[in-house]
CSV table of C-alpha atoms and ligand atoms in Angstrom, one decimal:
chain,number,residue,atom,x,y,z
A,27,MET,CA,-120.6,-0.8,184.5
A,28,LYS,CA,-124.4,-1.3,184.7
A,29,LYS,CA,-126.0,2.0,185.1
A,30,VAL,CA,-129.2,2.3,187.2
A,31,ALA,CA,-131.9,5.3,187.1
A,32,ALA,CA,-133.4,5.6,190.7
A,33,ILE,CA,-135.9,7.1,191.2
A,34,HIS,CA,-137.1,7.8,194.7
A,35,ASP,CA,-137.2,10.1,197.7
A,36,LEU,CA,-134.1,11.3,199.9
A,37,SER,CA,-135.3,11.0,203.4
A,38,GLY,CA,-133.0,12.2,205.9
A,39,TYR,CA,-133.7,10.0,208.7
A,40,GLY,CA,-135.1,6.4,208.7
A,41,ARG,CA,-133.4,4.0,206.5
A,42,ALA,CA,-136.0,3.9,203.4
A,43,SER,CA,-135.6,5.1,199.9
A,44,LEU,CA,-132.3,6.5,198.0
A,45,THR,CA,-130.6,5.7,201.3
A,46,VAL,CA,-131.4,2.1,201.1
A,47,VAL,CA,-131.2,2.1,197.2
A,48,ILE,CA,-127.9,3.7,196.9
A,49,PRO,CA,-126.2,1.1,199.1
A,50,VAL,CA,-127.7,-1.9,197.8
A,51,LEU,CA,-127.2,-1.1,194.1
A,52,SER,CA,-123.6,0.1,194.9
A,53,GLN,CA,-123.0,-3.6,197.0
A,54,MET,CA,-124.1,-5.4,194.1
A,55,GLY,CA,-121.5,-3.7,191.9
A,56,PHE,CA,-123.8,-1.0,189.9
A,57,GLN,CA,-123.6,2.6,189.2
A,58,VAL,CA,-126.9,4.3,191.1
A,59,CYS,CA,-127.8,8.0,189.3
A,60,PRO,CA,-130.2,9.0,191.2
A,61,LEU,CA,-133.5,11.2,190.4
A,62,PRO,CA,-134.7,12.7,193.4
A,63,THR,CA,-138.8,13.0,193.7
A,64,ALA,CA,-138.6,14.4,197.0
A,65,VAL,CA,-136.4,15.9,200.0
A,66,LEU,CA,-137.9,15.0,203.3
A,67,SER,CA,-136.7,15.1,206.9
A,68,ALA,CA,-137.4,11.8,207.6
A,69,HIS,CA,-140.0,9.2,206.0
A,70,SER,CA,-143.8,9.6,206.4
A,71,GLU,CA,-144.1,7.5,208.9
A,72,TYR,CA,-142.3,9.5,211.2
A,73,PRO,CA,-144.9,11.9,212.7
A,74,ARG,CA,-144.6,15.8,211.3
A,75,PHE,CA,-142.4,14.9,208.5
A,76,ARG,CA,-141.4,17.7,206.4
A,77,SER,CA,-141.2,17.4,202.8
A,78,PHE,CA,-140.0,19.0,199.8
A,79,ASP,CA,-141.5,18.1,196.6
A,80,LEU,CA,-139.3,17.8,193.7
A,81,THR,CA,-141.4,17.9,190.8
A,82,ALA,CA,-139.9,21.3,189.4
A,83,GLN,CA,-136.5,20.1,189.7
A,84,MET,CA,-136.7,16.9,187.9
A,85,ARG,CA,-138.0,18.2,185.1
A,86,GLU,CA,-134.6,20.1,184.9
A,87,ILE,CA,-132.5,17.8,185.6
A,88,VAL,CA,-134.3,15.1,183.1
A,89,SER,CA,-133.8,18.0,180.7
A,90,HIS,CA,-129.8,17.9,181.4
A,91,TRP,CA,-129.6,14.1,181.2
A,92,LYS,CA,-131.1,14.6,177.9
A,93,GLU,CA,-128.7,16.7,176.8
A,94,LEU,CA,-126.0,14.4,178.1
A,95,GLY,CA,-127.4,11.7,175.6
A,96,LEU,CA,-127.3,9.0,179.0
A,97,CYS,CA,-129.4,5.8,178.7
A,98,PHE,CA,-129.9,3.2,181.6
A,99,ASP,CA,-129.6,-0.5,181.7
A,100,ALA,CA,-132.2,-0.3,184.7
A,101,LEU,CA,-135.1,2.5,185.2
A,102,TYR,CA,-136.2,1.6,188.9
A,103,SER,CA,-139.3,3.7,190.5
A,104,GLY,CA,-140.5,3.8,193.9
A,105,TYR,CA,-142.0,6.8,196.2
A,106,LEU,CA,-143.5,9.3,194.0
A,107,ALA,CA,-144.3,13.0,195.8
A,108,SER,CA,-146.9,14.0,193.5
A,109,ARG,CA,-149.9,13.3,190.4
A,110,GLU,CA,-148.2,15.5,187.8
A,111,GLN,CA,-144.4,14.0,188.8
A,112,MET,CA,-145.7,10.6,187.6
A,113,GLU,CA,-146.3,11.9,184.1
A,114,VAL,CA,-142.7,13.1,184.3
A,115,VAL,CA,-141.2,9.5,184.9
A,116,ALA,CA,-143.7,8.2,182.3
A,117,GLY,CA,-141.9,10.0,179.9
A,118,PHE,CA,-138.8,9.4,181.9
A,119,PHE,CA,-139.2,5.4,181.2
A,120,ARG,CA,-140.2,6.1,177.2
A,121,ASP,CA,-136.9,8.3,176.5
A,122,PHE,CA,-134.2,6.7,179.1
A,123,GLY,CA,-134.2,2.9,178.4
A,124,HIS,CA,-132.0,0.9,175.5
A,125,LYS,CA,-133.4,-2.2,174.1
A,126,ASP,CA,-131.9,-4.2,176.5
A,127,SER,CA,-132.9,-2.5,179.6
A,128,PHE,CA,-135.9,-3.0,182.0
A,129,ILE,CA,-138.2,-0.8,183.8
A,130,LEU,CA,-138.8,-1.8,187.8
A,131,VAL,CA,-141.6,0.2,189.6
A,132,ASP,CA,-142.2,-0.3,192.8
A,133,PRO,CA,-145.1,1.3,193.6
A,134,VAL,CA,-145.0,2.7,197.0
A,135,LEU,CA,-148.6,3.6,198.1
A,136,GLY,CA,-149.3,2.4,201.5
A,137,ASP,CA,-149.0,-0.7,203.9
A,138,HIS,CA,-150.8,-2.7,206.9
A,139,GLY,CA,-154.0,-2.4,204.9
A,140,LYS,CA,-153.5,1.7,204.8
A,141,LEU,CA,-152.4,4.2,202.4
A,142,TYR,CA,-148.7,6.4,203.4
A,143,PRO,CA,-149.8,9.9,204.6
A,144,GLY,CA,-150.0,11.9,201.2
A,145,MET,CA,-151.2,9.2,199.1
A,146,ASP,CA,-154.9,9.5,197.8
A,147,PRO,CA,-156.7,7.7,195.4
A,148,GLU,CA,-155.4,10.1,192.4
A,149,MET,CA,-151.9,8.7,193.2
A,150,VAL,CA,-153.3,5.3,193.0
A,151,GLU,CA,-154.4,5.6,189.6
A,152,GLY,CA,-151.1,7.1,188.5
A,153,MET,CA,-149.1,4.3,189.9
A,154,ARG,CA,-151.7,2.0,188.1
A,155,ARG,CA,-150.5,3.8,184.8
A,156,LEU,CA,-146.9,3.5,185.4
A,157,CYS,CA,-146.9,-0.2,186.6
A,158,ARG,CA,-148.4,-0.6,182.6
A,159,GLN,CA,-145.4,0.7,181.4
A,160,ALA,CA,-143.3,-1.8,183.8
A,161,ASP,CA,-141.4,-5.0,183.0
A,162,VAL,CA,-141.3,-6.0,187.3
A,163,VAL,CA,-143.7,-4.3,189.7
A,164,THR,CA,-143.3,-5.0,193.3
A,165,PRO,CA,-146.3,-4.1,195.4
A,166,ASN,CA,-146.4,-5.3,199.3
A,167,LEU,CA,-150.1,-7.0,199.5
A,168,THR,CA,-151.4,-3.7,200.5
A,169,GLU,CA,-150.4,-1.9,197.5
A,170,ALA,CA,-151.2,-5.0,195.3
A,171,ALA,CA,-155.0,-4.7,196.7
A,172,PHE,CA,-155.4,-0.7,196.1
A,173,LEU,CA,-153.9,-0.9,192.8
A,174,LEU,CA,-156.3,-3.9,192.2
A,175,GLY,CA,-159.3,-2.3,193.7
A,176,GLU,CA,-159.6,-5.1,196.1
A,177,GLY,CA,-159.8,-5.3,199.7
A,178,VAL,CA,-156.7,-6.8,202.0
A,179,ALA,CA,-159.1,-8.2,204.8
A,180,ASP,CA,-159.1,-12.4,204.9
A,181,VAL,CA,-156.8,-12.4,201.7
A,182,ASP,CA,-155.3,-15.9,201.5
A,183,GLY,CA,-152.1,-17.1,199.8
A,184,ALA,CA,-154.5,-18.2,196.5
A,185,THR,CA,-155.6,-14.9,196.6
A,186,ALA,CA,-152.8,-13.4,196.5
A,187,ALA,CA,-151.2,-15.4,193.8
A,188,GLY,CA,-154.5,-14.3,191.7
A,189,TRP,CA,-153.7,-10.8,192.2
A,190,CYS,CA,-150.2,-11.6,190.9
A,191,LYS,CA,-151.3,-12.9,187.7
A,192,ARG,CA,-154.0,-9.5,187.3
A,193,LEU,CA,-151.3,-7.4,188.2
A,194,SER,CA,-149.0,-9.1,185.5
A,195,GLU,CA,-152.2,-8.8,183.3
A,196,LEU,CA,-151.6,-4.7,183.3
A,197,GLY,CA,-148.3,-5.3,181.4
A,198,PRO,CA,-145.4,-6.5,183.4
A,199,ARG,CA,-143.5,-9.5,182.3
A,200,TYR,CA,-142.8,-10.4,186.5
A,201,ALA,CA,-145.7,-9.2,189.3
A,202,ILE,CA,-144.0,-9.7,193.1
A,203,ILE,CA,-146.2,-9.5,196.0
A,204,THR,CA,-144.3,-9.2,199.4
A,205,SER,CA,-145.4,-9.9,202.4
A,206,ALA,CA,-148.6,-12.3,201.2
A,207,PRO,CA,-150.4,-14.9,204.0
A,208,ALA,CA,-148.8,-18.7,204.3
A,209,GLU,CA,-150.9,-21.1,205.6
A,210,ASP,CA,-148.3,-21.2,208.3
A,211,ASP,CA,-148.7,-18.1,210.2
A,212,ARG,CA,-145.5,-18.3,211.5
A,213,LYS,CA,-144.4,-17.8,208.1
A,214,VAL,CA,-145.0,-14.8,205.5
A,215,ALA,CA,-144.8,-15.2,201.7
A,216,THR,CA,-143.3,-13.9,198.8
A,217,ILE,CA,-145.2,-14.8,195.6
A,218,ALA,CA,-144.1,-13.9,191.9
A,219,TYR,CA,-145.6,-14.7,188.5
A,220,ASN,CA,-144.0,-15.0,185.3
A,221,ARG,CA,-146.2,-14.0,182.5
A,222,GLU,CA,-144.2,-14.9,179.6
A,223,ASP,CA,-143.8,-18.8,181.1
A,224,GLY,CA,-146.8,-18.9,183.3
A,225,ARG,CA,-144.8,-20.2,186.3
A,226,MET,CA,-146.0,-19.0,190.0
A,227,TRP,CA,-143.2,-19.1,192.7
A,228,ARG,CA,-143.4,-18.9,196.5
A,229,VAL,CA,-140.5,-18.2,198.7
A,230,LEU,CA,-141.6,-18.5,202.5
A,231,CYS,CA,-139.5,-16.9,205.3
A,232,ASP,CA,-140.0,-16.7,209.1
A,233,HIS,CA,-142.5,-14.1,209.9
A,234,LEU,CA,-141.2,-12.2,213.2
A,235,PRO,CA,-143.6,-9.6,214.7
A,236,ALA,CA,-142.0,-6.4,213.9
A,237,SER,CA,-142.4,-4.0,211.3
A,238,TYR,CA,-139.3,-1.9,209.5
A,239,PRO,CA,-140.0,1.0,206.8
A,240,GLY,CA,-137.6,0.4,203.8
A,241,THR,CA,-137.6,-3.1,204.0
A,242,GLY,CA,-139.7,-3.0,200.6
A,243,ASP,CA,-137.1,-0.7,199.0
A,244,ALA,CA,-134.1,-2.7,200.0
A,245,PHE,CA,-136.7,-5.7,198.8
A,246,ALA,CA,-136.9,-4.1,195.2
A,247,SER,CA,-133.6,-3.0,194.9
A,248,VAL,CA,-131.9,-6.5,195.3
A,249,ILE,CA,-134.4,-7.7,192.6
A,250,THR,CA,-133.5,-4.9,190.0
A,251,GLY,CA,-129.6,-6.1,191.1
A,252,CYS,CA,-130.1,-9.6,190.6
A,253,LEU,CA,-132.1,-9.1,187.2
A,254,LEU,CA,-129.5,-7.0,186.3
A,255,ASN,CA,-127.1,-10.1,187.1
A,256,GLY,CA,-129.0,-12.1,184.9
A,257,ASP,CA,-130.6,-14.3,187.7
A,258,SER,CA,-133.9,-16.1,187.1
A,259,LEU,CA,-137.1,-14.9,188.7
A,260,PRO,CA,-137.2,-17.2,191.7
A,261,GLU,CA,-133.2,-17.0,192.3
A,262,ALA,CA,-134.1,-13.0,192.3
A,263,VAL,CA,-136.5,-13.6,194.8
A,264,GLU,CA,-135.2,-15.9,196.8
A,265,ARG,CA,-131.7,-13.5,197.4
A,266,ALA,CA,-134.0,-10.3,198.1
A,267,VAL,CA,-135.9,-12.8,200.8
A,268,TYR,CA,-133.0,-14.0,202.4
A,269,PHE,CA,-131.3,-10.3,202.5
A,270,ILE,CA,-134.2,-8.8,203.9
A,271,ASN,CA,-134.5,-11.8,206.7
A,272,MET,CA,-130.9,-11.4,207.4
A,273,GLY,CA,-131.1,-7.6,208.2
A,274,ILE,CA,-134.7,-7.7,210.1
A,275,LYS,CA,-133.1,-10.7,212.4
A,276,GLY,CA,-129.9,-8.4,212.9
A,277,THR,CA,-132.2,-5.3,213.6
A,278,PHE,CA,-134.9,-7.2,215.9
A,279,GLY,CA,-132.5,-8.3,218.8
A,280,TYR,CA,-131.8,-4.7,219.5
A,281,ASP,CA,-133.7,-2.6,221.5
A,282,GLN,CA,-134.2,0.6,219.0
A,283,ASP,CA,-137.1,2.4,217.6
A,284,PRO,CA,-138.4,0.2,214.3
A,285,LEU,CA,-139.0,3.4,212.3
A,286,ASP,CA,-135.1,3.8,212.1
A,287,GLY,CA,-135.5,0.6,209.6
A,288,MET,CA,-133.4,-2.2,209.6
A,289,ASN,CA,-129.4,-2.5,210.4
A,290,GLN,CA,-128.9,-3.0,206.8
A,291,GLU,CA,-124.9,-1.9,207.0
A,292,LYS,CA,-124.6,-5.2,209.1
A,293,VAL,CA,-125.5,-7.3,205.9
A,294,LEU,CA,-124.9,-5.6,202.8
A,295,HIS,CA,-122.0,-8.4,202.7
A,296,TYR,CA,-124.5,-11.4,202.0
A,297,LEU,CA,-125.3,-9.3,198.9
A,298,ASN,CA,-121.9,-10.9,197.5
A,299,GLU,CA,-121.7,-14.1,199.0
A,300,PRO,CA,-123.5,-17.1,197.7
A,301,LEU,CA,-127.0,-18.3,198.6
A,302,PRO,CA,-126.7,-21.2,201.3
A,303,PHE,CA,-129.9,-22.7,199.9
A,304,TYR,CA,-132.8,-22.4,197.8
A,305,ARG,CA,-136.2,-22.3,199.1
A,306,TYR,CA,-138.4,-21.3,196.2
A,307,GLU,CA,-141.4,-23.3,195.4
A,308,LEU,CA,-143.5,-23.9,191.9
A,309,ILE,CA,-147.1,-22.9,193.4
A,310,GLY,CA,-148.6,-23.4,189.9
B,416,PXL,O1,-140.1,2.2,201.9
B,416,PXL,C1,-141.0,3.1,201.4
B,416,PXL,C2,-141.4,5.0,201.6
B,416,PXL,C3,-140.6,5.7,200.9
B,416,PXL,N1,-140.2,6.8,201.0
B,416,PXL,C4,-141.1,7.5,201.7
B,416,PXL,C5,-141.9,6.8,203.0
B,416,PXL,C6,-141.8,5.1,202.8
B,416,PXL,C7,-142.4,4.6,203.6
B,416,PXL,O2,-142.8,5.1,204.7
B,416,PXL,O3,-142.3,7.4,203.6
B,416,PXL,C8,-141.1,8.9,202.0
């Protein structure tokens, strides 16, 4: 079985990070090996969350994994808790791949135009450096802006597509930006650029007036699984967008706190079914 090293925090409450990454990639048929970056009482959008940084423990875990001679088919990082930890992850990326593995960096930094609590310009710089090592990056629009030193106000779809290209110039073969604007404000776009063939793709889906933490983690996990399965870039994006859309629609009708995240348990089975349609467009 293919193995994924999943470098994310474990948040006890609120579906995000490892409580999303593990079920999604397990459902897709991969062995998930967590390298936890922090333990949180609840994800950081809950007021007064408690956080326990695991930088020192990560060094020990990595050292044991080296003794075991482990290597992984995908090396996939998300929320990181300290600048120092980013150096540990950079070393991990150098040491635990093999010739056919890939590195996916989901540069978890913020959303809705703002950095998450605990993130600062130094963390942004560290994440930018990690993105240089990646084969695939999956920022949302806010994270893309911070990585590129841009503002998020008045961004249109064409600007977001230009940002995809600029992100890929940092090093990644594929750059994917989520939550990008579309001409029709009832839609939201995911834009993906393949630096190897110079093609830019877009997948549109319905915009709902709700926001669920952890959807970025679900998105990047599906992309990781699809690429391990040999899907093309637009197919991977299509499946990830479809999964998130089904998850949001399986949540929005209930009267539950959006901070709890999307009801992924109701929709994991879609990951094993053929896609009912393809809506991706070539936009450049
Ligand atoms: O979903 C990204 C994420 C991951 N980990 C933690 C978070 C968030 C988003 O808020 O708080 C701890």
